[in-house]
Amino acid sequence: SDNNPSGSVDTYKGLFNWAPTDKVRFRGGHQVANRAPNIGELFLAKTQTVVFNVFGDPCSEFNFVAPSISANPSNPNAAQVKAICQLQMGPAGTAAYYAPGGEAGGGPGLALANTIGNPLLHSETADTNTFGVVLQLKDRTTLSVDYWDINISDLISAQSVGAVMTQCFSAAFNPTFSANAPACLRLTRDTQTGQFNAADVTYSNEAAVETSGVDVQFNWGTNLGKGNIALNFLASYLDSVKTQLSPGTPFVEYKGTFGPTLPSLNGGAFDYRTFTTLSYFNGNWNLSLRWTHLPSIQSAAAATGPTSTLPTNAYDKFDLTGGIDFGQRWNFRYGVDNLLNRQPEVTDATPWSAGQATNGNFYDVLGRSVYV
């Protein structure tokens, strides 16, 4: 592919299927894929957007979400963090911010990001390896197990506000705690109130991702009465998902947390997820019950240090669906989503607060709903 202005790239894949018997089949392969930067990533004019910052305000002495990069007294580097904050705030801002009642709250919240495109971007590259086996256990019973490993280099991503804060206030990225470190210069604060203003972010090819896991699928079916019953079980086990903000910096493991936090990636690195569907088919009608299970998970901030946010509880949701065919032209479908009206899980609870946030990408925020 010849991409302008990001240059030409090569992509290829090689896959195999081998069945030594009629009951065993091996499959897998290797693929190199590329994604060229889009118009927005290349040429976006400086644009201010409101984003969600999971790390809160590092300058706050009450930061309980990410105390390892904040002025929280539990951080052994709290004094150095506070010194950078005071330089960013100036004398008047420092006096106002650290006056009683002036500091920001310690939890996650909204923040401003000034994002600008980067015309020097080039394509990102993903190396994917898969290997699996499919077993025909019986006539209507199969089991498949597939291992996958994906490494993305030169990842095109705009840094999150939290990532810029981490690079400024973390000893791993700024060991001398210099207020003139590139990341610190991209953070601005109000010189009168000391409150956080915005972070300047742009797109780059500096980040990388490494992730791997195992997918398991089990299918079973048999006759029951005048119809057929079928069971489908799908489990996805995450072995690892690590991100690197820039070459030479350490990879951060996000397994078991709501990370990764890079804006170009989907968060929610559950240790595993399962989907189980039990279905019955009889003539012109069918009925299915689907069970979704999510295990307990921690805040994304837990990946980079201790956090006072409590783990989010495990979550189970059931959905009922069905249908009836009337001749060849008419079909009636119905269902109940969230059959048991399971409430969404709170994702920001602490030992001192019940919390009030959830994640609508994984937990149903509407409650039981019926459709026909």
GROMACS .gro file of C-alpha atoms in nm:
model
  372
    1SER     CA    1   0.000   0.000   0.000
    2ASP     CA    2   0.130   0.342  -0.098
    3ASN     CA    3   0.001   0.600   0.151
    4ASN     CA    4   0.053   0.972   0.113
    5PRO     CA    5   0.204   1.134   0.318
    6SER     CA    6   0.287   0.848   0.555
    7GLY     CA    7   0.472   0.632   0.302
    8SER     CA    8   0.440   0.282   0.161
    9VAL     CA    9   0.403  -0.036   0.370
   10ASP     CA   10   0.398  -0.409   0.309
   11THR     CA   11   0.147  -0.645   0.467
   12TYR     CA   12   0.111  -1.021   0.446
   13LYS     CA   13  -0.026  -1.324   0.624
   14GLY     CA   14   0.017  -1.699   0.615
   15LEU     CA   15  -0.247  -1.928   0.765
   16PHE     CA   16  -0.278  -2.305   0.786
   17ASN     CA   17  -0.542  -2.569   0.856
   18TRP     CA   18  -0.437  -2.930   0.908
   19ALA     CA   19  -0.674  -3.216   0.992
   20PRO     CA   20  -0.477  -3.536   1.060
   21THR     CA   21  -0.810  -3.710   1.140
   22ASP     CA   22  -1.177  -3.624   1.098
   23LYS     CA   23  -1.196  -3.542   1.470
   24VAL     CA   24  -0.888  -3.322   1.513
   25ARG     CA   25  -0.795  -3.006   1.325
   26PHE     CA   26  -0.506  -2.771   1.391
   27ARG     CA   27  -0.511  -2.408   1.275
   28GLY     CA   28  -0.302  -2.094   1.310
   29GLY     CA   29  -0.069  -1.859   1.134
   30HIS     CA   30   0.121  -1.534   1.128
   31GLN     CA   31   0.010  -1.196   1.000
   32VAL     CA   32   0.175  -0.857   0.962
   33ALA     CA   33  -0.083  -0.578   0.936
   34ASN     CA   34  -0.047  -0.202   0.904
   35ARG     CA   35  -0.265   0.100   0.968
   36ALA     CA   36  -0.184   0.436   0.813
   37PRO     CA   37  -0.264   0.752   1.010
   38ASN     CA   38  -0.598   0.909   0.926
   39ILE     CA   39  -0.664   1.272   0.832
   40GLY     CA   40  -0.744   1.379   1.187
   41GLU     CA   41  -0.430   1.223   1.331
   42LEU     CA   42  -0.221   1.396   1.065
   43PHE     CA   43  -0.374   1.741   1.034
   44LEU     CA   44  -0.604   1.815   1.329
   45ALA     CA   45  -0.580   2.184   1.425
   46LYS     CA   46  -0.527   2.250   1.795
   47THR     CA   47  -0.856   2.143   1.947
   48GLN     CA   48  -0.960   2.148   2.310
   49THR     CA   49  -1.176   1.859   2.426
   50VAL     CA   50  -1.311   1.744   2.758
   51VAL     CA   51  -1.176   1.400   2.851
   52PHE     CA   52  -1.197   1.171   3.152
   53ASN     CA   53  -0.881   1.158   3.362
   54VAL     CA   54  -0.865   0.843   3.576
   55PHE     CA   55  -0.563   0.969   3.773
   56GLY     CA   56  -0.722   1.282   3.923
   57ASP     CA   57  -0.505   1.584   4.007
   58PRO     CA   58  -0.148   1.479   4.099
   59CYS     CA   59  -0.091   1.810   4.279
   60SER     CA   60  -0.361   1.727   4.532
   61GLU     CA   61  -0.245   1.600   4.869
   62PHE     CA   62  -0.578   1.417   4.885
   63ASN     CA   63  -0.528   1.218   4.565
   64PHE     CA   64  -0.637   0.865   4.659
   65VAL     CA   65  -0.661   0.722   4.306
   66ALA     CA   66  -0.294   0.751   4.206
   67PRO     CA   67  -0.100   0.837   4.522
   68SER     CA   68   0.225   0.702   4.374
   69ILE     CA   69   0.247   0.999   4.130
   70SER     CA   70   0.084   1.265   4.344
   71ALA     CA   71   0.150   1.496   4.637
   72ASN     CA   72  -0.031   1.251   4.864
   73PRO     CA   73   0.184   1.211   5.179
   74SER     CA   74   0.190   0.833   5.125
   75ASN     CA   75   0.408   0.891   4.818
   76PRO     CA   76   0.779   0.892   4.913
   77ASN     CA   77   0.830   1.146   4.631
   78ALA     CA   78   0.542   1.371   4.743
   79ALA     CA   79   0.773   1.666   4.815
   80GLN     CA   80   0.926   1.654   4.466
   81VAL     CA   81   0.582   1.631   4.305
   82LYS     CA   82   0.459   1.925   4.508
   83ALA     CA   83   0.767   2.128   4.411
   84ILE     CA   84   0.689   2.082   4.039
   85CYS     CA   85   0.326   2.178   4.104
   86GLN     CA   86   0.429   2.496   4.285
   87LEU     CA   87   0.650   2.602   3.995
   88GLN     CA   88   0.363   2.544   3.752
   89MET     CA   89   0.118   2.737   3.971
   90GLY     CA   90   0.338   3.033   4.060
   91PRO     CA   91   0.335   3.204   4.403
   92ALA     CA   92  -0.025   3.329   4.392
   93GLY     CA   93  -0.161   3.003   4.255
   94THR     CA   94   0.032   2.800   4.512
   95ALA     CA   95  -0.103   3.008   4.800
   96ALA     CA   96  -0.460   2.976   4.675
   97TYR     CA   97  -0.444   2.607   4.587
   98TYR     CA   98  -0.285   2.483   4.909
   99ALA     CA   99  -0.496   2.708   5.130
  100PRO     CA  100  -0.759   2.520   5.335
  101GLY     CA  101  -1.035   2.407   5.100
  102GLY     CA  102  -0.845   2.505   4.787
  103GLU     CA  103  -0.714   2.168   4.672
  104ALA     CA  104  -0.894   1.962   4.411
  105GLY     CA  105  -1.066   1.642   4.513
  106GLY     CA  106  -0.870   1.321   4.515
  107GLY     CA  107  -1.076   1.120   4.268
  108PRO     CA  108  -1.094   1.087   3.890
  109GLY     CA  109  -1.280   1.350   3.691
  110LEU     CA  110  -1.302   1.554   3.376
  111ALA     CA  111  -0.999   1.737   3.233
  112LEU     CA  112  -0.912   1.947   2.930
  113ALA     CA  113  -0.683   1.821   2.655
  114ASN     CA  114  -0.540   2.039   2.375
  115THR     CA  115  -0.487   1.797   2.087
  116ILE     CA  116  -0.304   1.877   1.764
  117GLY     CA  117  -0.229   1.658   1.460
  118ASN     CA  118   0.115   1.541   1.358
  119PRO     CA  119   0.190   1.531   0.980
  120LEU     CA  120   0.511   1.332   1.045
  121LEU     CA  121   0.326   1.018   1.154
  122HIS     CA  122   0.390   0.687   0.980
  123SER     CA  123   0.200   0.359   0.981
  124GLU     CA  124   0.169   0.140   1.288
  125THR     CA  125   0.246  -0.231   1.253
  126ALA     CA  126   0.084  -0.531   1.421
  127ASP     CA  127   0.244  -0.876   1.434
  128THR     CA  128  -0.018  -1.141   1.512
  129ASN     CA  129   0.043  -1.508   1.587
  130THR     CA  130  -0.233  -1.763   1.644
  131PHE     CA  131  -0.236  -2.136   1.709
  132GLY     CA  132  -0.529  -2.355   1.800
  133VAL     CA  133  -0.699  -2.691   1.781
  134VAL     CA  134  -1.059  -2.791   1.706
  135LEU     CA  135  -1.184  -3.122   1.847
  136GLN     CA  136  -1.496  -3.301   1.721
  137LEU     CA  137  -1.584  -3.478   2.046
  138LYS     CA  138  -1.918  -3.614   1.923
  139ASP     CA  139  -2.150  -3.559   1.628
  140ARG     CA  140  -2.288  -3.237   1.780
  141THR     CA  141  -2.016  -3.159   2.033
  142THR     CA  142  -1.705  -2.954   1.950
  143LEU     CA  143  -1.432  -2.788   2.151
  144SER     CA  144  -1.187  -2.529   2.019
  145VAL     CA  145  -0.890  -2.371   2.195
  146ASP     CA  146  -0.695  -2.088   2.031
  147TYR     CA  147  -0.391  -1.900   2.158
  148TRP     CA  148  -0.328  -1.551   2.023
  149ASP     CA  149  -0.040  -1.308   2.059
  150ILE     CA  150  -0.048  -0.952   1.921
  151ASN     CA  151   0.234  -0.698   1.927
  152ILE     CA  152   0.174  -0.348   1.791
  153SER     CA  153   0.475  -0.126   1.734
  154ASP     CA  154   0.482   0.242   1.633
  155LEU     CA  155   0.127   0.268   1.769
  156ILE     CA  156  -0.051   0.584   1.652
  157SER     CA  157  -0.199   0.741   1.962
  158ALA     CA  158  -0.266   1.072   2.126
  159GLN     CA  159  -0.141   1.063   2.480
  160SER     CA  160  -0.405   1.076   2.748
  161VAL     CA  161  -0.394   1.350   3.011
  162GLY     CA  162  -0.313   1.082   3.266
  163ALA     CA  163  -0.019   0.960   3.057
  164VAL     CA  164   0.130   1.310   3.041
  165MET     CA  165   0.086   1.345   3.417
  166THR     CA  166   0.253   1.008   3.471
  167GLN     CA  167   0.552   1.106   3.256
  168CYS     CA  168   0.590   1.430   3.452
  169PHE     CA  169   0.538   1.314   3.811
  170SER     CA  170   0.660   0.954   3.808
  171ALA     CA  171   1.015   0.869   3.913
  172ALA     CA  172   1.025   0.606   3.638
  173PHE     CA  173   0.982   0.869   3.363
  174ASN     CA  174   1.124   1.180   3.531
  175PRO     CA  175   1.384   1.051   3.779
  176THR     CA  176   1.525   1.396   3.855
  177PHE     CA  177   1.176   1.547   3.896
  178SER     CA  178   1.266   1.832   3.667
  179ALA     CA  179   0.990   2.085   3.612
  180ASN     CA  180   1.140   2.138   3.265
  181ALA     CA  181   1.088   1.777   3.155
  182PRO     CA  182   0.897   1.773   2.821
  183ALA     CA  183   0.587   1.620   2.979
  184CYS     CA  184   0.579   1.877   3.261
  185LEU     CA  185   0.596   2.163   3.011
  186ARG     CA  186   0.279   2.030   2.849
  187LEU     CA  187   0.078   2.072   3.170
  188THR     CA  188  -0.064   2.417   3.243
  189ARG     CA  189  -0.224   2.551   3.560
  190ASP     CA  190  -0.406   2.868   3.655
  191THR     CA  191  -0.150   3.105   3.811
  192GLN     CA  192  -0.419   3.267   4.029
  193THR     CA  193  -0.607   2.964   4.163
  194GLY     CA  194  -0.350   2.688   4.102
  195GLN     CA  195  -0.617   2.465   3.950
  196PHE     CA  196  -0.532   2.242   3.654
  197ASN     CA  197  -0.600   2.406   3.317
  198ALA     CA  198  -0.516   2.164   3.036
  199ALA     CA  199  -0.259   1.925   2.894
  200ASP     CA  200  -0.112   1.968   2.546
  201VAL     CA  201  -0.116   1.636   2.364
  202THR     CA  202  -0.038   1.530   2.010
  203TYR     CA  203  -0.030   1.209   1.809
  204SER     CA  204   0.289   1.009   1.784
  205ASN     CA  205   0.427   0.668   1.690
  206GLU     CA  206   0.601   0.627   2.025
  207ALA     CA  207   0.364   0.384   2.197
  208ALA     CA  208   0.358   0.005   2.175
  209VAL     CA  209   0.124  -0.272   2.286
  210GLU     CA  210   0.183  -0.636   2.369
  211THR     CA  211  -0.111  -0.860   2.445
  212SER     CA  212  -0.185  -1.232   2.447
  213GLY     CA  213  -0.454  -1.471   2.561
  214VAL     CA  214  -0.654  -1.786   2.499
  215ASP     CA  215  -1.006  -1.823   2.358
  216VAL     CA  216  -1.208  -2.137   2.437
  217GLN     CA  217  -1.536  -2.232   2.270
  218PHE     CA  218  -1.756  -2.532   2.350
  219ASN     CA  219  -2.064  -2.628   2.148
  220TRP     CA  220  -2.306  -2.905   2.241
  221GLY     CA  221  -2.643  -3.011   2.109
  222THR     CA  222  -2.894  -3.295   2.141
  223ASN     CA  223  -3.257  -3.380   2.086
  224LEU     CA  224  -3.506  -3.290   2.356
  225GLY     CA  225  -3.869  -3.384   2.312
  226LYS     CA  226  -3.979  -3.278   1.965
  227GLY     CA  227  -3.705  -3.016   1.939
  228ASN     CA  228  -3.334  -2.958   1.986
  229ILE     CA  229  -3.140  -2.806   2.274
  230ALA     CA  230  -2.802  -2.640   2.224
  231LEU     CA  231  -2.537  -2.502   2.456
  232ASN     CA  232  -2.267  -2.256   2.349
  233PHE     CA  233  -1.991  -2.153   2.590
  234LEU     CA  234  -1.727  -1.896   2.499
  235ALA     CA  235  -1.448  -1.788   2.733
  236SER     CA  236  -1.172  -1.540   2.660
  237TYR     CA  237  -0.875  -1.554   2.898
  238LEU     CA  238  -0.632  -1.264   2.901
  239ASP     CA  239  -0.273  -1.361   2.968
  240SER     CA  240  -0.129  -1.010   2.942
  241VAL     CA  241  -0.189  -0.663   2.799
  242LYS     CA  242   0.102  -0.422   2.833
  243THR     CA  243   0.157  -0.076   2.691
  244GLN     CA  244   0.471   0.130   2.651
  245LEU     CA  245   0.438   0.508   2.624
  246SER     CA  246   0.769   0.559   2.444
  247PRO     CA  247   1.081   0.360   2.347
  248GLY     CA  248   1.308   0.290   2.641
  249THR     CA  249   1.037   0.336   2.902
  250PRO     CA  250   0.902   0.036   3.095
  251PHE     CA  251   0.595  -0.156   2.982
  252VAL     CA  252   0.295  -0.123   3.214
  253GLU     CA  253   0.083  -0.434   3.272
  254TYR     CA  254  -0.291  -0.357   3.276
  255LYS     CA  255  -0.432  -0.709   3.312
  256GLY     CA  256  -0.710  -0.714   3.570
  257THR     CA  257  -0.772  -0.338   3.546
  258PHE     CA  258  -0.991  -0.099   3.348
  259GLY     CA  259  -0.684  -0.001   3.144
  260PRO     CA  260  -0.508   0.041   2.910
  261THR     CA  261  -0.542   0.417   2.925
  262LEU     CA  262  -0.409   0.509   2.579
  263PRO     CA  263  -0.694   0.685   2.392
  264SER     CA  264  -0.650   0.464   2.085
  265LEU     CA  265  -0.714   0.144   2.284
  266ASN     CA  266  -1.027   0.000   2.440
  267GLY     CA  267  -1.002  -0.026   2.817
  268GLY     CA  268  -1.137  -0.314   3.023
  269ALA     CA  269  -0.860  -0.572   3.059
  270PHE     CA  270  -1.063  -0.828   3.255
  271ASP     CA  271  -0.873  -1.141   3.359
  272TYR     CA  272  -1.133  -1.335   3.165
  273ARG     CA  273  -1.486  -1.304   3.026
  274THR     CA  274  -1.744  -1.576   2.964
  275PHE     CA  275  -2.059  -1.590   2.751
  276THR     CA  276  -2.293  -1.887   2.786
  277THR     CA  277  -2.603  -1.936   2.569
  278LEU     CA  278  -2.863  -2.211   2.618
  279SER     CA  279  -3.110  -2.242   2.329
  280TYR     CA  280  -3.411  -2.456   2.242
  281PHE     CA  281  -3.554  -2.496   1.892
  282ASN     CA  282  -3.886  -2.665   1.822
  283GLY     CA  283  -4.046  -2.640   1.480
  284ASN     CA  284  -4.120  -2.276   1.409
  285TRP     CA  285  -4.023  -2.129   1.748
  286ASN     CA  286  -3.704  -2.084   1.949
  287LEU     CA  287  -3.598  -1.955   2.290
  288SER     CA  288  -3.249  -1.863   2.418
  289LEU     CA  289  -3.103  -1.756   2.752
  290ARG     CA  290  -2.763  -1.583   2.748
  291TRP     CA  291  -2.547  -1.540   3.057
  292THR     CA  292  -2.264  -1.283   3.057
  293HIS     CA  293  -2.010  -1.303   3.337
  294LEU     CA  294  -1.742  -1.045   3.418
  295PRO     CA  295  -1.502  -1.105   3.709
  296SER     CA  296  -1.389  -0.850   3.964
  297ILE     CA  297  -1.162  -0.577   3.823
  298GLN     CA  298  -0.950  -0.291   3.957
  299SER     CA  299  -0.910   0.073   3.861
  300ALA     CA  300  -0.671   0.151   3.574
  301ALA     CA  301  -0.462   0.349   3.823
  302ALA     CA  302  -0.377   0.023   4.003
  303ALA     CA  303  -0.150  -0.070   3.712
  304THR     CA  304   0.099   0.204   3.799
  305GLY     CA  305   0.086   0.201   4.179
  306PRO     CA  306  -0.125   0.152   4.489
  307THR     CA  307  -0.473   0.298   4.480
  308SER     CA  308  -0.739   0.344   4.744
  309THR     CA  309  -1.015   0.263   4.494
  310LEU     CA  310  -1.180  -0.066   4.586
  311PRO     CA  311  -1.202  -0.343   4.324
  312THR     CA  312  -1.525  -0.352   4.127
  313ASN     CA  313  -1.739  -0.658   4.207
  314ALA     CA  314  -1.802  -0.943   3.966
  315TYR     CA  315  -2.102  -0.893   3.739
  316ASP     CA  316  -2.357  -1.137   3.595
  317LYS     CA  317  -2.630  -1.046   3.347
  318PHE     CA  318  -2.893  -1.263   3.181
  319ASP     CA  319  -3.074  -1.189   2.852
  320LEU     CA  320  -3.373  -1.377   2.712
  321THR     CA  321  -3.452  -1.387   2.338
  322GLY     CA  322  -3.699  -1.579   2.126
  323GLY     CA  323  -3.887  -1.590   1.800
  324ILE     CA  324  -4.176  -1.749   1.612
  325ASP     CA  325  -4.208  -1.797   1.236
  326PHE     CA  326  -4.551  -1.766   1.075
  327GLY     CA  327  -4.530  -1.928   0.736
  328GLN     CA  328  -4.265  -1.802   0.498
  329ARG     CA  329  -4.334  -1.428   0.523
  330TRP     CA  330  -4.382  -1.338   0.890
  331ASN     CA  331  -4.152  -1.356   1.191
  332PHE     CA  332  -4.219  -1.241   1.546
  333ARG     CA  333  -3.917  -1.174   1.768
  334TYR     CA  334  -3.910  -1.077   2.135
  335GLY     CA  335  -3.667  -1.049   2.423
  336VAL     CA  336  -3.586  -0.924   2.770
  337ASP     CA  337  -3.247  -0.761   2.817
  338ASN     CA  338  -3.109  -0.776   3.172
  339LEU     CA  339  -3.379  -1.023   3.273
  340LEU     CA  340  -3.305  -1.002   3.648
  341ASN     CA  341  -3.263  -0.622   3.641
  342ARG     CA  342  -2.903  -0.640   3.760
  343GLN     CA  343  -2.781  -0.296   3.866
  344PRO     CA  344  -2.452  -0.162   3.720
  345GLU     CA  345  -2.142  -0.200   3.930
  346VAL     CA  346  -1.981   0.104   4.091
  347THR     CA  347  -1.623   0.153   3.967
  348ASP     CA  348  -1.489   0.423   4.202
  349ALA     CA  349  -1.580   0.304   4.551
  350THR     CA  350  -1.325   0.360   4.830
  351PRO     CA  351  -1.312   0.254   5.196
  352TRP     CA  352  -1.459   0.598   5.275
  353SER     CA  353  -1.706   0.643   4.987
  354ALA     CA  354  -1.966   0.424   4.817
  355GLY     CA  355  -1.871   0.582   4.482
  356GLN     CA  356  -2.098   0.706   4.206
  357ALA     CA  357  -1.934   0.615   3.873
  358THR     CA  358  -1.981   0.310   3.652
  359ASN     CA  359  -1.868   0.195   3.306
  360GLY     CA  360  -2.149   0.180   3.052
  361ASN     CA  361  -1.930  -0.018   2.810
  362PHE     CA  362  -1.954  -0.324   3.034
  363TYR     CA  363  -2.236  -0.270   3.285
  364ASP     CA  364  -2.599  -0.219   3.184
  365VAL     CA  365  -2.707   0.132   3.291
  366LEU     CA  366  -3.065   0.105   3.160
  367GLY     CA  367  -3.196  -0.185   3.366
  368ARG     CA  368  -3.445  -0.446   3.249
  369SER     CA  369  -3.589  -0.368   2.905
  370VAL     CA  370  -3.841  -0.560   2.697
  371TYR     CA  371  -3.874  -0.551   2.319
  372VAL     CA  372  -4.095  -0.712   2.056
   0.00000   0.00000   0.00000
